Amino acid sequence: MRIEKVVLRLVEMPLKFRFRTSFGETAAKRFLLVEAVSEGFSGWGECVAEDGPFYSPETTDSARSALSRFLIPLVLGRDLADAPAFDRLAERVRGNRMAKGALEAALRDLFARADGVSLARNLGGTRTAIEVGVSLGLQPTVEATVENVRRHVAQGYRRIKVKIEPGSDVDRVAAVREAFPDLPLTVDANAAYTLETAGPLVALDAFGLDYIEQPLHHEDLVDHARLAGRLSTPICLDESIRSASDAAAAISLGACRVLNVKLGRVGGYGEVLRIHEVAAASGVPLWCGGMLESGVGRAHNIAVATLPGFTKPGDTASSSRYFDEDIVEPRPEAADGLMPVPGGPGIGVEVRRDVLARFTLETLELPA
Ligand code: OSB
Ligand code: MG
C-alpha cells in the first residue's frame, strides 16, 4: 500500500480520577494519535509517551519530533508491502520506541483493515476474550486503598494491582490481604526502591502476591537478580524491558519470572512478537500492561493480549473506568473481568471523528 498521508494529532481527554504512582500524578490523558491513510483506509496508533520523562525517557514532545522529522518521512509516498516492512526501514532510528510503536501500530491496523481481517487474528492471536485486572493508583490512606480495591473487586476484575512506594507498602498490602484473603493481588513500585531500601519488599512475601512489579531502578537487571534471591514472590519487570534482548538478558540473569509487555515501551508489534518468542522458549508468562490509553491504544492492547503467551490478566480495564466519553466505538468494556476481542477489521473499533475533533488540541497533516 502506498502511504498517502499521515495525520498527527495532539489529543487531551479528561480522566475521571487522578492517577498517582511513585513517579508522579496524572489528571488528564494527553497523547499523540497517529492516523495513516491509504486507499481510502485509515489505520490508527496511539503514542503512549507522557507529558514528562518520568516513566520513560520519551515525552509527547520528543515523540512528536521523532515522528514528524524521522519516522513518518520514512513511509510517506512509499509503497509498503506490509507492516513489518516499516520495522526494517525504521531499524536505523535508535530508541524513540514509543514514537516508533505508535506509527507501527497505525500501519498494522491499516494493513489489517485493508485485508478485512482483525489485527488480533493477523498476529496469531487465539483468544476471543481476554482476562483483565486493574491497576490502582496510590491512595492517601490505608482505608481509601481498601475501599478502592473493594469497588474494583465488585466490578469483577480478575486481578488487582496496587501501586506502592516506600512508606506506603506493607501497611496497604496487609490491609487489602486481610479484607480479601483469596484475591489475586500484585503490587507495582515503578522503580521506587533500591537494594538498600528493599526491606519492605521482603516483608511482602507474607501476603501471597502473584508478583512484585518493577521494584528497582528503571534500567537495572543485575540488582533485580540479586533481589530475586532474597524473595519468594516472583519479580515482574516493566520499565527495565525495552526489547527482546532485554527480555532474554533479564530471564537468563534470573532478574524476573514474569514480564509486563507494553506495545509502546518496546517499540511496536514486531518487538512484542520477538519478546513473545523469547518468553515462550523459557516458559515465562506475559501480560499486557497499560498507559491509561484512549480507546485506540486500548484496542491495540486487546489485540496484543490475544497472543497465546499472554496468560496472566493485564491492565486493560474498561474505557468507562477512565473516561466519560471515548474517541472510539464500540468502547472497550469488560464484564466480569473479561474483555471481548472485537472481531471487525484491524483493531475492530471505529474512531468517532466528531468526538476526536473536540478533544484535539493540534493537528499536523503530513501529505506524501
Ligand atoms: O507502571 O504500569 C505502569 C500507567 C502509566 C505509566 C505506568 C504504569 C501505569 C499503570 C496504569 O499502571 C495502567 C492502566 O490502567 O492503563
Ligand atoms: Mg508498571
Short mmCIF file of C-alpha atoms and ligand atoms in Angstrom, two decimals:
data_model
loop_
_atom_site.label_atom_id
_atom_site.label_comp_id
_atom_site.label_asym_id
_atom_site.label_seq_id
_atom_site.Cartn_x
_atom_site.Cartn_y
_atom_site.Cartn_z
CA MET A 1 0.00 0.00 0.00
CA ARG A 2 1.25 3.48 -0.82
CA ILE A 3 1.11 5.66 2.30
CA GLU A 4 -0.63 8.80 1.06
CA LYS A 5 -0.79 10.82 4.25
CA VAL A 6 -0.10 10.65 7.96
CA VAL A 7 -2.01 12.85 10.39
CA LEU A 8 -0.53 13.53 13.80
CA ARG A 9 -2.95 14.87 16.41
CA LEU A 10 -2.26 16.10 19.93
CA VAL A 11 -5.26 14.94 21.95
CA GLU A 12 -6.30 15.61 25.53
CA MET A 13 -9.02 13.66 27.32
CA PRO A 14 -10.05 14.40 30.92
CA LEU A 15 -9.51 11.44 33.29
CA LYS A 16 -12.26 10.53 35.76
CA PHE A 17 -9.72 10.21 38.58
CA ARG A 18 -6.24 11.41 39.46
CA PHE A 19 -3.76 8.58 38.96
CA ARG A 20 -0.83 8.70 41.37
CA THR A 21 2.26 6.49 41.21
CA SER A 22 5.68 6.66 42.87
CA PHE A 23 6.89 8.78 39.90
CA GLY A 24 4.07 11.34 39.58
CA GLU A 25 0.41 12.17 39.15
CA THR A 26 -1.84 12.43 36.06
CA ALA A 27 -5.18 14.25 35.90
CA ALA A 28 -5.70 14.27 32.12
CA LYS A 29 -4.59 11.95 29.35
CA ARG A 30 -2.62 13.98 26.78
CA PHE A 31 -1.17 11.99 23.89
CA LEU A 32 -0.33 11.87 20.18
CA LEU A 33 -2.65 9.96 17.90
CA VAL A 34 -1.29 8.73 14.57
CA GLU A 35 -3.55 8.22 11.54
CA ALA A 36 -2.00 6.55 8.48
CA VAL A 37 -4.04 6.91 5.29
CA SER A 38 -4.01 4.76 2.14
CA GLU A 39 -6.56 3.63 -0.48
CA GLY A 40 -9.47 5.06 1.49
CA PHE A 41 -8.49 3.27 4.72
CA SER A 42 -7.24 4.86 7.95
CA GLY A 43 -5.07 2.97 10.41
CA TRP A 44 -4.75 4.29 13.97
CA GLY A 45 -1.98 4.19 16.54
CA GLU A 46 -1.67 5.82 19.96
CA CYS A 47 1.64 7.11 21.29
CA VAL A 48 1.92 6.23 24.98
CA ALA A 49 4.65 8.77 25.76
CA GLU A 50 3.56 11.01 28.62
CA ASP A 51 3.97 14.75 29.02
CA GLY A 52 7.11 14.42 31.18
CA PRO A 53 10.03 11.93 31.16
CA PHE A 54 9.13 10.30 34.50
CA TYR A 55 8.06 6.80 33.46
CA SER A 56 10.07 6.67 30.25
CA PRO A 57 12.73 9.00 28.80
CA GLU A 58 10.36 9.75 25.90
CA THR A 59 7.83 12.58 26.11
CA THR A 60 4.98 13.76 23.90
CA ASP A 61 7.28 16.49 22.53
CA SER A 62 10.20 14.14 21.84
CA ALA A 63 7.82 11.69 20.14
CA ARG A 64 6.33 14.45 18.00
CA SER A 65 9.80 15.41 16.85
CA ALA A 66 10.91 11.81 16.18
CA LEU A 67 7.69 11.06 14.30
CA SER A 68 7.46 14.20 12.19
CA ARG A 69 11.18 14.55 11.37
CA PHE A 70 12.45 10.97 11.12
CA LEU A 71 9.81 8.24 11.26
CA ILE A 72 6.85 9.46 9.22
CA PRO A 73 9.14 10.63 6.34
CA LEU A 74 10.33 7.00 6.04
CA VAL A 75 6.88 5.89 4.90
CA LEU A 76 5.30 8.91 3.19
CA GLY A 77 4.73 8.22 -0.50
CA ARG A 78 6.32 4.81 -0.15
CA ASP A 79 4.70 1.60 -1.32
CA LEU A 80 4.93 -0.74 1.68
CA ALA A 81 4.45 -4.49 1.14
CA ASP A 82 3.27 -4.99 4.71
CA ALA A 83 3.59 -3.52 8.22
CA PRO A 84 6.81 -5.42 9.12
CA ALA A 85 8.45 -3.59 6.18
CA PHE A 86 8.29 -0.46 8.37
CA ASP A 87 10.25 -2.24 11.11
CA ARG A 88 13.12 -2.75 8.68
CA LEU A 89 13.00 0.86 7.41
CA ALA A 90 12.97 2.20 10.98
CA GLU A 91 15.80 -0.01 12.20
CA ARG A 92 18.38 2.77 12.00
CA VAL A 93 16.33 5.04 14.29
CA ARG A 94 17.60 4.28 17.78
CA GLY A 95 15.43 4.42 20.89
CA ASN A 96 12.30 6.57 20.48
CA ARG A 97 10.35 3.36 20.88
CA MET A 98 7.03 4.91 21.84
CA ALA A 99 7.14 7.11 18.75
CA LYS A 100 8.10 4.15 16.57
CA GLY A 101 5.49 1.90 18.17
CA ALA A 102 2.70 4.41 17.54
CA LEU A 103 3.39 4.59 13.79
CA GLU A 104 3.96 0.85 13.55
CA ALA A 105 0.64 0.21 15.30
CA ALA A 106 -1.16 2.56 12.88
CA LEU A 107 0.37 0.66 9.93
CA ARG A 108 -0.55 -2.75 11.42
CA ASP A 109 -4.13 -1.50 11.81
CA LEU A 110 -4.13 -0.06 8.28
CA PHE A 111 -2.94 -3.30 6.61
CA ALA A 112 -5.32 -5.46 8.64
CA ARG A 113 -8.27 -3.19 7.74
CA ALA A 114 -7.36 -3.31 4.06
CA ASP A 115 -7.17 -7.14 4.29
CA GLY A 116 -10.53 -7.18 6.07
CA VAL A 117 -9.16 -9.21 8.99
CA SER A 118 -8.80 -8.44 12.68
CA LEU A 119 -5.33 -7.42 13.81
CA ALA A 120 -5.55 -9.97 16.64
CA ARG A 121 -6.08 -12.78 14.11
CA ASN A 122 -3.37 -11.36 11.84
CA LEU A 123 -0.82 -11.53 14.69
CA GLY A 124 -1.63 -15.12 15.56
CA GLY A 125 -3.88 -14.24 18.49
CA THR A 126 -6.06 -17.10 19.65
CA ARG A 127 -8.48 -15.63 22.19
CA THR A 128 -11.99 -14.22 21.71
CA ALA A 129 -11.93 -12.56 25.14
CA ILE A 130 -9.07 -11.62 27.43
CA GLU A 131 -8.90 -11.74 31.21
CA VAL A 132 -8.29 -8.32 32.70
CA GLY A 133 -7.25 -6.86 36.02
CA VAL A 134 -6.95 -3.26 37.08
CA SER A 135 -4.10 -1.02 38.23
CA LEU A 136 -4.99 1.17 41.22
CA GLY A 137 -3.07 4.38 41.89
CA LEU A 138 -1.67 5.35 45.30
CA GLN A 139 -4.39 6.47 47.72
CA PRO A 140 -3.88 8.89 50.61
CA THR A 141 -4.66 6.31 53.32
CA VAL A 142 -4.81 2.58 54.04
CA GLU A 143 -8.63 2.82 54.37
CA ALA A 144 -9.00 4.54 50.99
CA THR A 145 -6.81 1.84 49.45
CA VAL A 146 -9.01 -0.98 50.78
CA GLU A 147 -12.16 0.88 49.71
CA ASN A 148 -10.80 1.38 46.19
CA VAL A 149 -9.90 -2.31 45.96
CA ARG A 150 -13.42 -3.20 47.15
CA ARG A 151 -15.05 -1.10 44.41
CA HIS A 152 -12.97 -2.74 41.69
CA VAL A 153 -13.37 -6.28 43.02
CA ALA A 154 -17.13 -5.66 42.86
CA GLN A 155 -16.72 -4.80 39.16
CA GLY A 156 -15.34 -8.28 38.51
CA TYR A 157 -11.68 -7.56 37.74
CA ARG A 158 -9.64 -10.77 37.81
CA ARG A 159 -6.56 -9.31 39.49
CA ILE A 160 -5.93 -6.15 41.46
CA LYS A 161 -2.61 -4.32 41.23
CA VAL A 162 -1.86 -1.75 43.91
CA LYS A 163 0.80 0.93 43.45
CA ILE A 164 3.30 1.16 46.30
CA GLU A 165 6.19 3.40 47.32
CA PRO A 166 8.46 3.50 50.38
CA GLY A 167 6.25 4.37 53.35
CA SER A 168 3.07 3.13 51.62
CA ASP A 169 3.66 -0.57 51.12
CA VAL A 170 3.39 -3.27 53.80
CA ASP A 171 0.53 -1.50 55.64
CA ARG A 172 -1.53 -1.21 52.41
CA VAL A 173 -0.94 -4.77 51.30
CA ALA A 174 -1.60 -6.23 54.77
CA ALA A 175 -4.96 -4.43 54.98
CA VAL A 176 -6.02 -5.42 51.47
CA ARG A 177 -5.00 -9.04 52.06
CA GLU A 178 -6.91 -9.15 55.35
CA ALA A 179 -10.08 -7.87 53.64
CA PHE A 180 -9.65 -10.15 50.57
CA PRO A 181 -7.83 -13.35 51.58
CA ASP A 182 -8.15 -15.07 48.16
CA LEU A 183 -7.85 -12.10 45.79
CA PRO A 184 -5.22 -12.38 43.03
CA LEU A 185 -3.11 -9.41 44.10
CA THR A 186 0.07 -7.71 42.83
CA VAL A 187 1.99 -4.52 43.58
CA ASP A 188 3.86 -2.08 41.32
CA ALA A 189 6.66 0.09 42.74
CA ASN A 190 7.62 1.85 39.49
CA ALA A 191 11.30 1.63 40.42
CA ALA A 192 10.95 3.36 43.81
CA TYR A 193 13.23 1.03 45.85
CA THR A 194 16.91 0.12 45.98
CA LEU A 195 18.63 -3.00 47.31
CA GLU A 196 19.34 -0.98 50.48
CA THR A 197 15.67 0.01 51.00
CA ALA A 198 14.19 -3.35 49.91
CA GLY A 199 13.27 -4.50 53.44
CA PRO A 200 9.51 -3.89 53.00
CA LEU A 201 9.57 -5.88 49.73
CA VAL A 202 10.95 -8.89 51.59
CA ALA A 203 8.16 -8.42 54.16
CA LEU A 204 5.60 -8.58 51.30
CA ASP A 205 6.46 -12.29 50.89
CA ALA A 206 3.97 -12.93 53.72
CA PHE A 207 0.95 -11.84 51.63
CA GLY A 208 0.87 -14.29 48.73
CA LEU A 209 1.29 -11.75 45.94
CA ASP A 210 1.32 -13.09 42.41
CA TYR A 211 4.38 -10.88 41.70
CA ILE A 212 6.09 -7.59 42.58
CA GLU A 213 6.35 -5.30 39.53
CA GLN A 214 9.49 -3.23 38.83
CA PRO A 215 10.77 -2.74 42.38
CA LEU A 216 14.22 -1.30 41.45
CA HIS A 217 15.85 1.17 39.03
CA HIS A 218 14.19 1.57 35.62
CA GLU A 219 17.26 0.36 33.70
CA ASP A 220 18.52 -2.27 36.13
CA LEU A 221 18.67 -6.04 35.66
CA VAL A 222 21.56 -7.13 37.91
CA ASP A 223 20.18 -5.75 41.20
CA HIS A 224 16.78 -7.28 40.37
CA ALA A 225 18.50 -10.67 40.06
CA ARG A 226 20.12 -10.08 43.48
CA LEU A 227 16.78 -9.07 44.99
CA ALA A 228 15.12 -12.16 43.48
CA GLY A 229 17.48 -14.25 45.61
CA ARG A 230 16.01 -12.64 48.76
CA LEU A 231 12.33 -13.02 47.74
CA SER A 232 9.97 -15.95 47.36
CA THR A 233 7.50 -13.70 45.45
CA PRO A 234 8.32 -13.55 41.72
CA ILE A 235 9.58 -10.28 40.24
CA CYS A 236 7.82 -8.92 37.14
CA LEU A 237 9.70 -6.33 35.08
CA ASP A 238 8.10 -3.37 33.29
CA GLU A 239 10.37 -0.30 32.80
CA SER A 240 13.59 -2.36 32.54
CA ILE A 241 12.39 -4.29 29.46
CA ARG A 242 12.65 -2.27 26.24
CA SER A 243 13.38 -5.07 23.79
CA ALA A 244 13.59 -8.83 23.22
CA SER A 245 17.28 -8.63 24.01
CA ASP A 246 16.47 -7.02 27.41
CA ALA A 247 13.91 -9.79 27.99
CA ALA A 248 16.43 -12.53 27.16
CA ALA A 249 19.05 -10.94 29.43
CA ALA A 250 16.59 -10.50 32.31
CA ILE A 251 15.41 -14.09 32.09
CA SER A 252 18.90 -15.58 31.86
CA LEU A 253 20.12 -13.46 34.81
CA GLY A 254 17.13 -14.51 36.92
CA ALA A 255 16.01 -10.87 37.22
CA CYS A 256 12.34 -11.74 36.63
CA ARG A 257 9.93 -14.67 36.34
CA VAL A 258 7.07 -12.66 34.77
CA LEU A 259 7.04 -9.93 32.10
CA ASN A 260 4.78 -6.92 31.62
CA VAL A 261 4.69 -6.16 27.87
CA LYS A 262 3.66 -2.73 26.58
CA LEU A 263 3.47 -2.12 22.85
CA GLY A 264 4.83 1.44 23.11
CA ARG A 265 7.60 0.72 25.61
CA VAL A 266 9.13 -1.93 23.31
CA GLY A 267 8.58 -0.08 20.01
CA GLY A 268 5.75 -1.94 18.31
CA TYR A 269 4.27 -5.30 17.41
CA GLY A 270 7.44 -6.61 15.77
CA GLU A 271 9.28 -6.40 19.11
CA VAL A 272 6.22 -7.70 21.03
CA LEU A 273 6.31 -10.82 18.84
CA ARG A 274 10.06 -11.26 19.41
CA ILE A 275 9.58 -10.95 23.20
CA HIS A 276 6.73 -13.45 22.90
CA GLU A 277 9.16 -15.95 21.32
CA VAL A 278 11.87 -15.37 23.94
CA ALA A 279 9.36 -15.83 26.77
CA ALA A 280 7.82 -18.96 25.23
CA ALA A 281 11.26 -20.57 24.93
CA SER A 282 11.81 -20.19 28.69
CA GLY A 283 8.23 -20.60 29.92
CA VAL A 284 7.94 -17.04 31.26
CA PRO A 285 4.31 -15.83 31.45
CA LEU A 286 3.40 -12.48 29.88
CA TRP A 287 0.69 -9.92 30.48
CA CYS A 288 -0.20 -6.71 28.70
CA GLY A 289 0.40 -3.51 30.65
CA GLY A 290 -1.39 -0.20 30.16
CA MET A 291 -0.67 3.52 29.97
CA LEU A 292 -4.17 4.93 30.65
CA GLU A 293 -4.86 4.66 26.91
CA SER A 294 -7.80 6.03 24.95
CA GLY A 295 -9.95 3.53 23.08
CA VAL A 296 -7.40 3.33 20.25
CA GLY A 297 -4.48 2.24 22.45
CA ARG A 298 -6.83 0.09 24.50
CA ALA A 299 -7.99 -1.78 21.36
CA HIS A 300 -4.33 -2.37 20.42
CA ASN A 301 -3.65 -3.72 23.93
CA ILE A 302 -6.53 -6.16 23.50
CA ALA A 303 -5.00 -7.39 20.22
CA VAL A 304 -1.62 -7.90 21.96
CA ALA A 305 -3.21 -9.85 24.82
CA THR A 306 -4.83 -12.37 22.43
CA LEU A 307 -1.38 -13.92 21.81
CA PRO A 308 -1.07 -17.35 23.47
CA GLY A 309 1.84 -16.37 25.76
CA PHE A 310 -0.27 -13.70 27.48
CA THR A 311 -1.54 -15.97 30.22
CA LYS A 312 -1.95 -13.52 33.10
CA PRO A 313 -4.65 -10.84 33.44
CA GLY A 314 -3.39 -7.47 32.19
CA ASP A 315 -4.15 -3.82 32.99
CA THR A 316 -6.63 -3.23 30.12
CA ALA A 317 -9.62 -2.18 32.23
CA SER A 318 -12.88 -0.79 30.81
CA SER A 319 -12.73 2.51 28.90
CA SER A 320 -15.51 3.84 31.16
CA ARG A 321 -13.26 3.46 34.20
CA TYR A 322 -11.03 6.20 32.79
CA PHE A 323 -13.20 8.43 30.60
CA ASP A 324 -16.77 9.74 30.49
CA GLU A 325 -16.51 9.76 26.74
CA ASP A 326 -14.10 7.90 24.43
CA ILE A 327 -12.96 8.54 20.86
CA VAL A 328 -13.92 5.04 19.64
CA GLU A 329 -16.97 2.89 19.31
CA PRO A 330 -17.75 0.37 20.50
CA ARG A 331 -15.92 1.28 23.70
CA PRO A 332 -13.72 -1.48 25.12
CA GLU A 333 -15.74 -2.61 28.16
CA ALA A 334 -15.02 -5.62 30.36
CA ALA A 335 -17.73 -7.62 32.11
CA ASP A 336 -16.88 -10.00 34.94
CA GLY A 337 -13.18 -9.36 34.25
CA LEU A 338 -13.45 -10.47 30.63
CA MET A 339 -12.77 -8.04 27.80
CA PRO A 340 -14.28 -9.15 24.49
CA VAL A 341 -11.94 -9.09 21.46
CA PRO A 342 -13.62 -7.15 18.65
CA GLY A 343 -13.95 -9.28 15.52
CA GLY A 344 -14.02 -6.47 12.92
CA PRO A 345 -11.13 -5.49 10.64
CA GLY A 346 -7.96 -4.05 12.19
CA ILE A 347 -8.30 -3.12 15.85
CA GLY A 348 -12.05 -3.60 15.46
CA VAL A 349 -13.17 -0.21 16.75
CA GLU A 350 -14.07 2.91 14.75
CA VAL A 351 -12.77 6.37 15.61
CA ARG A 352 -15.59 8.87 16.23
CA ARG A 353 -14.24 11.86 14.32
CA ASP A 354 -16.69 14.29 15.90
CA VAL A 355 -15.61 13.35 19.44
CA LEU A 356 -11.95 13.26 18.41
CA ALA A 357 -12.23 16.80 16.98
CA ARG A 358 -13.50 18.08 20.35
CA PHE A 359 -10.52 16.55 22.20
CA THR A 360 -7.90 17.59 19.61
CA LEU A 361 -5.57 20.46 20.59
CA GLU A 362 -3.36 20.46 17.46
CA THR A 363 -3.33 18.72 14.10
CA LEU A 364 -0.30 18.17 11.87
CA GLU A 365 -1.06 16.83 8.39
CA LEU A 366 1.87 15.26 6.58
CA PRO A 367 1.00 14.54 2.92
CA ALA A 368 3.23 12.45 0.66
O1 OSB B 1 3.71 1.13 35.62
O2 OSB B 1 2.20 0.02 34.68
C1 OSB B 1 2.67 1.12 34.98
C2 OSB B 1 0.31 3.95 33.97
C3 OSB B 1 1.20 4.86 33.46
C4 OSB B 1 2.54 4.57 33.48
C5 OSB B 1 2.99 3.36 34.01
C6 OSB B 1 2.10 2.43 34.52
C7 OSB B 1 0.73 2.75 34.53
C8 OSB B 1 -0.28 1.89 35.11
C9 OSB B 1 -1.72 2.10 34.66
O3 OSB B 1 -0.06 1.08 35.97
C10 OSB B 1 -2.24 1.01 33.81
C11 OSB B 1 -3.57 1.42 33.17
O4 OSB B 1 -4.58 1.43 33.87
O5 OSB B 1 -3.57 1.73 31.98
MG MG B 2 4.32 -0.91 35.85
#
